[in-house]
Amino acid sequence: MLSQVYRSGFQAFRQRLLPGVQSTALSRSPTDRVQPSAIRHVRSWSNIPFITVPLSRTHGKSFAHRSELKHAKRIVVKLGSAVVTRGDECGLALGRLASIVEQVSVLQNQGREMMLVTSGAVAFGKQRLRHEILLSQSVRQALHSGQNQLKEMAIPVLEARACAAAGQSGLMALYEAMFTQYSICAAQILVTNLDFHDEQKRRNLNGTLHELLRMNIVPIVNTNDAVVPPAEPNSDLQGVISVKDNDSLAARLAVEMKTDLLIVLSDVEGLFDSPPGSDDAKLIDIFYPGDQQSVTFGTKSRVGMGGMEAKVKAALWALQGGTSVVIANGTHPKVSGHVITDIVEGKKVGTFFSEVKPAGPTVEQQGEMARAGGRMLATLEPEQRAEIIHHLADLLTDQRDEILLANKKDLEEAEGRLAAPLLKRLSLSTSKLNSLAIGLRQIAASSQDSVGRVLRRTRIAKNLELEQVTVPIGVLLVIFESRPDCLPQVAALAIASGNGLLLKGGKEATHSNRILHLLAQEALSIHGVKEAIQLVNTREEVEDLCRLDKMIDLIIPRGSSQLVRDIQKAAKGIPVMGHSEGICHMYVDSEASVDKATRLVRDSKCEYPAACNALETLLIHRDLLRTPLFDQIIDMLRVEQVKIHAGPKFASYLTFSPSEVKSLRTEYGDLELCIEVVDSVQEAIDHIHKYGSSHTDVIVTENEKTAEFFLQHVDSACVFWNASTRFSDGYRFGLGAEVGISTSRIHARGPVGLEGLLTTKWLLRGQDHVVSDFSEHGSLKYLHENLPVPQRNTN
């Protein structure tokens, strides 16, 4: 009872202090919203403490890049009429509103200062007035007719101001109920254009808004449509935007309040270079002042006062005032539930307005250049593509000093930030460059018979012949971490297969990647296809790149298992070739050779433990325990300083066992190894199928029958007998190089070289053939004769 009296008294006191502001929820406890990591400042307001978080930046200039939006402290979210209202324009879209309120609440509880500019009063009022008119008409009709059955009733056209007057209270009550669920207080402010032109009213409005933000209250601002006069055309004052609609209101409010970010939600994805829905319309990712001439505006949305032209005008005005702006879709069911939080996280959503043009092309432009360049590359003669690769191989050795100098800069900057295995991957050397050059020349030799190779010929009927030929996949996106040597390998494979290529390397290899990419483009220039290979240098997030399904045909990740999993999760409609884990097994059979087993275990585990084809689990036949073979393997692992983790069965055989493994499905990527005991080759196979990753698995035995059983029954991309797991590599397979190792079962599997980057198309050559000629009473019959495939001269 006492708490209820306190709350009601507190609300009344606040209303007296802030006349003209309708508070819609009781203030929560000061500690409800503050994050543990935030810097806390306690201010006193009428002896009641409030906790605020200081601004993360000084307002003045807008953010230059999307990635900086995560630092936005003060944010205005403008909800267009199409976002707030239902499709029938009578009533509110409650599901969308609830989702928006949830996102605003999440950001508010992160310590940000959120403000809403909302439409919806007219639609909500129209729904209420329609209901009242129908109810009134039905009562009158029933009284006059005395009949239970009502005639069809006509509803008069409802005046917008009356609808707004009837809908304001209900709209605010709805926001109140929704924000209360998150312990957030909201307050309503109704304004007109005059409130901004009258200096005293402007100061009052500014002071009220600042006080509400200081008290952790979300201001909900709307034009007072019940009294606002019709907008006057061309009424903007010099340097000041007039409040004609909620777009201009949001922009004016954002600048007045020195807001970091204005999010304008509408019923389209953002700004297009031509009206949305037209065949050639493309979403503009970043819009710069002065780009208006390149945009054709369509009609305005189904409801509301402003169209996209009004939104762009308001956005540019806000941008000029130092506020960043994003226009995005708030109605799409798949994205509306996280559109606001995605924008604040810097994700590629909608159109971002920026005053800073990037020095180079956008990633979309790079994708188009790679597509066009790749198509030109595919039309070259095989000898010309081979010449490009040979030239790149020569450049790797001729420009060795410049490459190693750039790599030295990367290593110096990465020192102390990267683990030792990653530093080893990052490092280039003369021997590595020489090996790369040898591998590239192998690729050049194999490229003589790649694109355009005839795989099958069939005579369908007389003078109707069908061919299946190899063609490039299209545009590849290769994302790689800490591996600059990956760039020339992948570039050579793309050149040989006639594919366009987008490369996204890790920032730890920036200097190395830059010079290697320049060398690749220099090699491509000898036949005029320089643009076929592009290095993405913008601040593009990997997740955003994975959404470019209209520009990218295949994604190939090269890096940690976490990177691969993230890309597989983020890819929208684009196939991903690769493996998320390299859990490689070696089974040492009871009939294994002591010397072979020791050498193979050492090479597989210790030669390069960070590689995806390094040994991670050693399976030992039970009969080998406490034998010289087992002792020799354990002694070797101790000398190599390999940390051993015991599997459950292995641990049960030991009195004092090493640390028991936490999971049998672990890729260590370091000098660590799991050892487990099995009773038979079949149990080893079952273990591999249960805990492996279908990458590379090995049997060590002198029994050929057992080895063949293992080779035939293990369902992995690479299965070896008496050979190190480290042979699972494109270069060692004679492929020249690889773009990665695939554990998928479609298209390519294992080390993916040149063949894995090709697909096929069908060529049909006829002479006025039509299907009706092959009907039951037609003049032609299907022959389906296999024809010899021509052999290409590779000399």
Coordinates of N, CA, C and O in Angstrom, one line a residue, residues 203-295:
R203 N 13.4 26.4 -26.9 CA 14.2 26.1 -25.6 C 13.4 25.3 -24.7 O 14.0 24.4 -24.0
N204 N 12.1 25.5 -24.5 CA 11.3 24.7 -23.6 C 11.3 23.2 -24.1 O 11.5 22.3 -23.3
L205 N 11.2 23.0 -25.4 CA 11.1 21.6 -25.9 C 12.5 21.0 -25.7 O 12.6 19.8 -25.3
N206 N 13.6 21.7 -26.0 CA 14.9 21.1 -25.8 C 15.2 20.8 -24.4 O 15.7 19.7 -24.1
G207 N 14.8 21.7 -23.5 CA 15.0 21.4 -22.0 C 14.2 20.2 -21.5 O 14.7 19.4 -20.8
T208 N 13.0 20.1 -22.0 CA 12.1 19.0 -21.6 C 12.7 17.7 -22.1 O 12.8 16.7 -21.3
L209 N 13.2 17.6 -23.4 CA 13.7 16.4 -23.9 C 15.0 16.0 -23.1 O 15.2 14.8 -22.8
H210 N 15.9 17.0 -22.9 CA 17.1 16.7 -22.2 C 16.8 16.1 -20.7 O 17.5 15.2 -20.2
E211 N 15.8 16.7 -20.1 CA 15.5 16.3 -18.7 C 14.9 14.8 -18.8 O 15.2 14.0 -17.9
L212 N 14.1 14.5 -19.8 CA 13.6 13.2 -19.9 C 14.7 12.2 -20.1 O 14.7 11.1 -19.5
L213 N 15.6 12.5 -21.0 CA 16.7 11.6 -21.3 C 17.6 11.4 -20.1 O 18.1 10.3 -19.8
R214 N 17.8 12.5 -19.3 CA 18.6 12.4 -18.1 C 17.9 11.5 -17.1 O 18.6 10.8 -16.3
M215 N 16.6 11.4 -17.1 CA 15.9 10.5 -16.2 C 15.7 9.1 -16.7 O 14.8 8.4 -16.2
N216 N 16.4 8.8 -17.9 CA 16.2 7.4 -18.5 C 14.8 7.2 -19.0 O 14.3 6.0 -19.0
I217 N 14.2 8.2 -19.4 CA 12.8 8.1 -20.0 C 12.9 8.2 -21.5 O 13.7 9.0 -22.1
V218 N 12.1 7.4 -22.2 CA 12.1 7.4 -23.7 C 11.0 8.4 -24.2 O 9.8 8.1 -24.0
P219 N 11.4 9.5 -24.7 CA 10.5 10.4 -25.3 C 9.8 9.9 -26.6 O 10.5 9.4 -27.4
I220 N 8.5 10.0 -26.7 CA 7.8 9.6 -27.9 C 7.2 10.8 -28.5 O 6.3 11.4 -27.9
V221 N 7.7 11.2 -29.6 CA 7.4 12.5 -30.2 C 6.5 12.3 -31.5 O 6.8 11.4 -32.2
N222 N 5.6 13.2 -31.6 CA 4.7 13.1 -32.8 C 4.2 14.5 -33.1 O 4.1 15.4 -32.3
T223 N 4.0 14.8 -34.4 CA 3.3 16.0 -34.8 C 1.9 16.0 -34.3 O 1.2 15.0 -34.3
N224 N 1.4 17.1 -33.8 CA 0.1 17.2 -33.2 C -0.9 17.3 -34.4 O -1.3 18.4 -34.8
D225 N -1.2 16.2 -35.0 CA -2.0 16.2 -36.2 C -3.5 16.6 -36.0 O -4.2 16.9 -36.9
A226 N -3.9 16.8 -34.7 CA -5.2 17.2 -34.4 C -5.4 18.7 -34.7 O -6.5 19.2 -35.0
V227 N -4.2 19.5 -34.7 CA -4.3 20.9 -34.9 C -3.4 21.4 -35.9 O -3.4 22.6 -36.3
V228 N -2.5 20.6 -36.5 CA -1.5 21.0 -37.4 C -2.1 21.5 -38.7 O -3.0 20.8 -39.2
P229 N -1.7 22.6 -39.3 CA -2.2 23.1 -40.6 C -1.6 22.3 -41.7 O -0.6 21.6 -41.5
P230 N -2.2 22.3 -42.9 CA -1.7 21.6 -44.0 C -0.3 22.2 -44.3 O 0.0 23.3 -44.1
A231 N 0.6 21.2 -44.8 CA 2.0 21.7 -45.1 C 2.0 22.6 -46.3 O 1.3 22.5 -47.2
E232 N 2.8 23.7 -46.2 CA 3.0 24.6 -47.2 C 4.2 24.2 -48.1 O 5.2 24.0 -47.6
P233 N 4.0 24.2 -49.4 CA 5.1 23.8 -50.3 C 6.2 24.8 -50.3 O 5.9 26.0 -50.2
N234 N 7.4 24.3 -50.3 CA 8.6 25.2 -50.4 C 8.7 26.2 -49.3 O 9.0 27.3 -49.5
S235 N 8.3 25.7 -48.1 CA 8.3 26.7 -46.9 C 9.5 26.6 -46.1 O 9.5 27.2 -45.0
D236 N 10.5 25.8 -46.5 CA 11.7 25.7 -45.7 C 12.4 27.0 -45.6 O 12.6 27.8 -46.6
L237 N 12.8 27.4 -44.4 CA 13.7 28.6 -44.2 C 15.1 28.3 -44.6 O 15.5 27.1 -44.7
Q238 N 15.8 29.3 -44.8 CA 17.2 29.1 -45.3 C 18.0 28.3 -44.2 O 18.2 28.8 -43.1
G239 N 18.5 27.1 -44.6 CA 19.3 26.4 -43.7 C 18.5 25.6 -42.6 O 19.1 24.9 -41.8
V240 N 17.2 25.7 -42.7 CA 16.3 25.1 -41.6 C 15.2 24.3 -42.4 O 14.6 24.8 -43.3
I241 N 15.0 23.1 -42.0 CA 14.0 22.3 -42.6 C 12.7 22.5 -41.8 O 12.6 22.5 -40.6
S242 N 11.6 22.7 -42.5 CA 10.3 22.8 -41.9 C 9.7 21.5 -41.6 O 9.9 20.5 -42.3
V243 N 8.9 21.5 -40.5 CA 8.2 20.2 -40.1 C 6.9 20.1 -40.8 O 5.9 20.6 -40.4
K244 N 7.0 19.3 -42.0 CA 5.8 19.1 -42.8 C 5.2 17.7 -42.5 O 4.1 17.4 -42.7
D245 N 6.1 16.8 -42.0 CA 5.7 15.4 -41.8 C 6.7 14.8 -40.8 O 7.6 15.5 -40.3
N246 N 6.5 13.6 -40.4 CA 7.3 13.0 -39.4 C 8.8 12.7 -39.9 O 9.7 12.6 -39.0
D247 N 9.0 12.7 -41.2 CA 10.4 12.6 -41.7 C 11.2 13.9 -41.3 O 12.3 13.9 -40.8
S248 N 10.6 15.0 -41.7 CA 11.2 16.3 -41.4 C 11.3 16.5 -39.9 O 12.2 17.1 -39.3
L249 N 10.2 16.1 -39.1 CA 10.2 16.2 -37.7 C 11.4 15.5 -37.1 O 12.1 16.0 -36.2
A250 N 11.6 14.2 -37.5 CA 12.7 13.4 -37.0 C 14.0 14.0 -37.3 O 14.9 14.0 -36.4
A251 N 14.2 14.5 -38.5 CA 15.5 15.2 -38.8 C 15.7 16.4 -38.0 O 16.8 16.6 -37.5
R252 N 14.7 17.2 -37.8 CA 14.8 18.5 -37.0 C 15.1 18.1 -35.6 O 16.0 18.7 -34.9
L253 N 14.4 17.1 -35.1 CA 14.6 16.7 -33.7 C 16.0 16.2 -33.5 O 16.7 16.5 -32.5
A254 N 16.5 15.4 -34.4 CA 17.8 14.8 -34.3 C 18.9 15.8 -34.3 O 19.9 15.7 -33.5
V255 N 18.8 16.8 -35.1 CA 19.8 17.9 -35.1 C 19.7 18.8 -33.9 O 20.7 19.1 -33.3
E256 N 18.4 19.1 -33.5 CA 18.2 19.9 -32.3 C 18.8 19.3 -31.1 O 19.4 19.9 -30.2
M257 N 18.7 17.9 -31.0 CA 19.2 17.2 -29.8 C 20.6 16.6 -30.0 O 21.0 15.9 -29.1
K258 N 21.3 17.1 -31.0 CA 22.6 16.6 -31.3 C 22.7 15.1 -31.2 O 23.6 14.5 -30.5
T259 N 21.8 14.4 -32.0 CA 21.7 13.0 -32.0 C 22.8 12.4 -32.8 O 23.3 12.9 -33.8
D260 N 23.3 11.2 -32.4 CA 24.4 10.5 -33.1 C 23.8 9.8 -34.3 O 24.5 9.7 -35.3
L261 N 22.6 9.2 -34.2 CA 22.1 8.4 -35.3 C 20.6 8.6 -35.4 O 19.9 8.6 -34.4
L262 N 20.1 8.7 -36.6 CA 18.7 8.7 -37.0 C 18.4 7.5 -37.8 O 19.0 7.3 -38.9
I263 N 17.5 6.7 -37.3 CA 17.0 5.5 -38.1 C 15.6 5.8 -38.6 O 14.7 6.0 -37.8
V264 N 15.4 5.8 -39.9 CA 14.1 6.0 -40.5 C 13.6 4.7 -41.1 O 14.2 4.1 -42.0
L265 N 12.5 4.2 -40.5 CA 12.0 2.9 -40.9 C 10.8 3.2 -41.8 O 9.9 3.9 -41.4
S266 N 10.8 2.5 -42.9 CA 9.7 2.7 -43.9 C 9.3 1.3 -44.4 O 9.5 0.3 -43.7
D267 N 8.6 1.2 -45.6 CA 8.1 -0.1 -46.1 C 9.0 -0.5 -47.3 O 8.6 -1.4 -48.0
V268 N 10.1 0.1 -47.5 CA 11.1 -0.4 -48.5 C 12.4 -0.6 -47.9 O 12.7 -0.1 -46.8
E269 N 13.3 -1.4 -48.5 CA 14.6 -1.8 -48.0 C 15.5 -0.6 -47.8 O 16.5 -0.7 -47.0
G270 N 15.3 0.4 -48.4 CA 16.2 1.6 -48.4 C 16.1 2.4 -49.6 O 15.0 2.5 -50.2
L271 N 17.1 3.1 -50.0 CA 17.1 3.9 -51.2 C 17.6 3.1 -52.4 O 18.6 2.5 -52.3
F272 N 16.8 3.2 -53.5 CA 17.2 2.5 -54.7 C 17.6 3.5 -55.8 O 17.2 4.6 -55.7
D273 N 18.4 3.0 -56.8 CA 18.8 3.9 -57.8 C 17.7 4.2 -58.8 O 17.8 5.1 -59.7
S274 N 16.6 3.4 -58.8 CA 15.4 3.7 -59.5 C 14.3 3.1 -58.7 O 14.5 2.4 -57.7
P275 N 13.0 3.4 -59.1 CA 11.9 3.0 -58.2 C 11.9 1.6 -57.9 O 12.1 0.7 -58.8
P276 N 11.7 1.2 -56.6 CA 11.8 -0.2 -56.2 C 10.7 -1.0 -57.0 O 9.6 -0.5 -57.2
G277 N 11.1 -2.2 -57.4 CA 10.2 -3.0 -58.2 C 10.5 -3.0 -59.6 O 10.1 -3.9 -60.4
S278 N 11.1 -2.0 -60.1 CA 11.5 -1.9 -61.5 C 12.7 -2.9 -61.7 O 13.4 -3.3 -60.8
D279 N 12.8 -3.4 -63.0 CA 13.7 -4.5 -63.3 C 15.2 -4.2 -62.9 O 15.9 -5.1 -62.4
D280 N 15.6 -3.0 -63.1 CA 17.0 -2.7 -62.9 C 17.3 -2.0 -61.5 O 18.4 -1.5 -61.3
A281 N 16.3 -2.0 -60.7 CA 16.5 -1.2 -59.4 C 17.5 -2.0 -58.5 O 17.4 -3.2 -58.3
K282 N 18.5 -1.2 -58.0 CA 19.5 -1.7 -57.1 C 19.5 -0.9 -55.8 O 19.4 0.3 -55.8
L283 N 19.5 -1.7 -54.7 CA 19.6 -1.0 -53.4 C 20.9 -0.3 -53.3 O 22.0 -0.8 -53.6
I284 N 20.9 1.0 -52.9 CA 22.1 1.8 -52.6 C 22.6 1.5 -51.2 O 21.8 1.9 -50.3
D285 N 23.7 1.0 -51.1 CA 24.2 0.7 -49.7 C 24.6 1.9 -49.0 O 24.3 2.1 -47.8
I286 N 25.4 2.8 -49.6 CA 25.8 4.1 -49.0 C 25.5 5.2 -50.0 O 25.7 5.1 -51.2
F287 N 24.8 6.2 -49.4 CA 24.4 7.4 -50.2 C 25.2 8.6 -49.7 O 25.3 8.8 -48.5
Y288 N 25.7 9.3 -50.7 CA 26.5 10.5 -50.4 C 25.8 11.8 -50.8 O 25.1 11.8 -51.8
P289 N 26.0 12.9 -50.2 CA 25.4 14.2 -50.6 C 25.9 14.5 -52.0 O 27.1 14.3 -52.4
G290 N 25.0 14.9 -52.9 CA 25.3 15.1 -54.3 C 24.9 14.0 -55.2 O 24.9 14.1 -56.4
D291 N 24.5 12.8 -54.6 CA 24.1 11.7 -55.4 C 22.7 11.7 -55.9 O 22.2 10.8 -56.5
Q292 N 21.9 12.8 -55.5 CA 20.5 12.8 -55.8 C 20.2 12.7 -57.3 O 19.2 12.2 -57.7
Q293 N 21.2 13.3 -58.1 CA 20.9 13.3 -59.5 C 20.9 11.9 -60.1 O 20.3 11.7 -61.2
S294 N 21.5 10.9 -59.4 CA 21.6 9.6 -60.0 C 20.4 8.7 -59.5 O 20.4 7.5 -59.8
V295 N 19.5 9.3 -58.8 CA 18.3 8.5 -58.2 C 17.0 9.0 -58.9 O 16.8 10.2 -59.0

